[in-house]
Amino acid sequence: MRNLTLLTDLYEITMAYGFYKNGKHEEEAVFDIFFRQNNLITYSLAAGLEQAMDYLLNWHFSDDDIAYLRSLKIFGEDFLGYLKNMRFTGDVYAVKEGEPVFPGEPILTIKAPLIQAQFAETALLNIINHQTLIASKASKICRAAGKGAVMEFGLRRAQGPDAGVYGARASVIGGCSSTSNVLAGQLYGIPVSGTMAHSWVMDFDSEYDAFKAYAEAYPENCLLLVDTYDTLRSGVPNAIRVFKELAAKGYRPKGIRLDSGDFAYLSKKARRMLDDAGFSDAIICASGDLDEYSISSLMQQGAKIDLWGVGTKLITSADMPALGGVYKLAAIIREDGTVVPKIKLSDNTAKITNPSFKNLYRLYDKSTGMAVADLITMREEKIDEGKPLTIFHPIETWKRYTVRNFRAEPLLHTIVEKGKLVYTFPGLMEIQDFSKRELSRFWEEYLRLDMPELYKVDLSEKLHSLKNEMLDRIRGQRPEEI
């Protein structure tokens, strides 16, 4: 792996130097990663944890790194010497990759010496924000496609090689069956897919000649792009002609791909033409500026599409190009183990942080097995499953709901302990299977594209009281006392 230690904002290092100069660098701190609510977020899938831990556990300042920092002429030699020997020695708690998560929830928590915890901010956000964003987009696209498989086709439109490779990985977490990205296929064991471009068809003297040549090269996997000239008058008839020639040789054709035009109309007409010619098992693939909304609309129109190739709007998450995850200080831990909670205030209520070292639980109805709500608690809190639990909206506290006959499952798992990895990362397809299982435990009302029901994410009574006490105390202080 590349040395990404300097993949950070300058102010992380200037703060680190300030902490060092003030003797606070070894003070233990707790930071949380979470994202805030916006109108486009229904749910998200946590992703990027494995790459984030690769970064965190392999950081080291090379001689070139130290020389570059020295050239900036803003850091002392003693501090540069400290950095030269710095390694991550803290703890990491996180939700599993593929876990459905919601705004406000701590999806990753760092407990480490302050200078380490602060320094990790930028790169961790870069990795977690991006992969969580793409996994979430992919999940919504795959859900819209129903039983139809989705191929990730976005590499040429991704914002650079890393976005293409890690975006392909995240897309598989979200449910995609394959990728066009060969490097991602090699790195992560993702099935790769792809056949031909329009240039293949245009290079031959006729469309038929192009199809025939392709069929001769790939008789067992012949999927033909039929919209180069005229889909119904030329493309599909020429494909059928070649398919019959393949069938005479004992092969069954794979199918056709549509890349432009009215997919609903064209797929219905093409399906009838293929069926009438005896190729009812030939699939119809569609690609071209698709997303969850266009796919959902096509499904409602009865489009006869079996396989979807989705590129630009998936790999860039076109309607929401940034997740907006943040990394906030939640507590300082004294040498005697005392947790000193910290809180950030704002005129915007949604931007006030939840203080202290926390845990996250998902509550399931025992009779249905379905998720009811998530509860953010103090780290040491235990939930009594034998008693009814009244949860409430963290801001609009009059909105209350009592949960009975429930099971509470912790979502934050220990990933790193004292700088050592203690968690075994599952394979990518295992993560995809896990994510599908977890999503199946949510009612459709919370996952639908249009006007989803807001899933309940609440604070425990103890955490809510602590937050209000801190708010009251800070607001009651004079400016010079804050």
JSON list of C-alpha atoms in Angstrom, two decimals, residues 32-37 41 101-107 326 350 352-354 358-360 376 394 457-459 463 467:
[
{"chain": "A", "resi": 32, "resn": "ASP", "atom": "CA", "xyz": [-16.64, 10.11, 16.35]},
{"chain": "A", "resi": 33, "resn": "ILE", "atom": "CA", "xyz": [-17.39, 9.92, 12.64]},
{"chain": "A", "resi": 34, "resn": "PHE", "atom": "CA", "xyz": [-21.04, 10.49, 11.74]},
{"chain": "A", "resi": 35, "resn": "PHE", "atom": "CA", "xyz": [-23.04, 12.20, 9.03]},
{"chain": "A", "resi": 36, "resn": "ARG", "atom": "CA", "xyz": [-25.96, 14.59, 9.26]},
{"chain": "A", "resi": 37, "resn": "GLN", "atom": "CA", "xyz": [-29.49, 14.39, 7.88]},
{"chain": "A", "resi": 41, "resn": "ILE", "atom": "CA", "xyz": [-30.47, 10.55, 2.75]},
{"chain": "A", "resi": 101, "resn": "VAL", "atom": "CA", "xyz": [-26.66, 3.34, 9.19]},
{"chain": "A", "resi": 102, "resn": "PHE", "atom": "CA", "xyz": [-28.52, 6.58, 9.71]},
{"chain": "A", "resi": 103, "resn": "PRO", "atom": "CA", "xyz": [-27.77, 10.27, 10.31]},
{"chain": "A", "resi": 104, "resn": "GLY", "atom": "CA", "xyz": [-26.34, 11.20, 13.69]},
{"chain": "A", "resi": 105, "resn": "GLU", "atom": "CA", "xyz": [-25.02, 7.75, 14.54]},
{"chain": "A", "resi": 106, "resn": "PRO", "atom": "CA", "xyz": [-21.35, 7.19, 15.43]},
{"chain": "A", "resi": 107, "resn": "ILE", "atom": "CA", "xyz": [-20.25, 4.80, 12.69]},
{"chain": "A", "resi": 326, "resn": "VAL", "atom": "CA", "xyz": [-17.82, 14.78, 10.01]},
{"chain": "A", "resi": 350, "resn": "ALA", "atom": "CA", "xyz": [-28.76, 19.76, 13.94]},
{"chain": "A", "resi": 352, "resn": "ILE", "atom": "CA", "xyz": [-24.89, 20.38, 18.01]},
{"chain": "A", "resi": 353, "resn": "THR", "atom": "CA", "xyz": [-22.86, 17.23, 18.70]},
{"chain": "A", "resi": 354, "resn": "ASN", "atom": "CA", "xyz": [-23.64, 14.39, 21.07]},
{"chain": "A", "resi": 358, "resn": "LYS", "atom": "CA", "xyz": [-20.76, 6.39, 23.32]},
{"chain": "A", "resi": 359, "resn": "ASN", "atom": "CA", "xyz": [-22.23, 3.13, 22.11]},
{"chain": "A", "resi": 360, "resn": "LEU", "atom": "CA", "xyz": [-24.86, 2.35, 19.48]},
{"chain": "A", "resi": 376, "resn": "ILE", "atom": "CA", "xyz": [-27.20, 6.03, 21.05]},
{"chain": "A", "resi": 394, "resn": "PRO", "atom": "CA", "xyz": [-33.68, 13.93, 20.28]},
{"chain": "A", "resi": 457, "resn": "VAL", "atom": "CA", "xyz": [-32.49, 7.31, 15.95]},
{"chain": "A", "resi": 458, "resn": "ASP", "atom": "CA", "xyz": [-32.70, 8.38, 19.57]},
{"chain": "A", "resi": 459, "resn": "LEU", "atom": "CA", "xyz": [-30.55, 9.18, 22.60]},
{"chain": "A", "resi": 463, "resn": "LEU", "atom": "CA", "xyz": [-27.07, 10.75, 27.26]},
{"chain": "A", "resi": 467, "resn": "LYS", "atom": "CA", "xyz": [-26.27, 16.82, 26.64]}
]
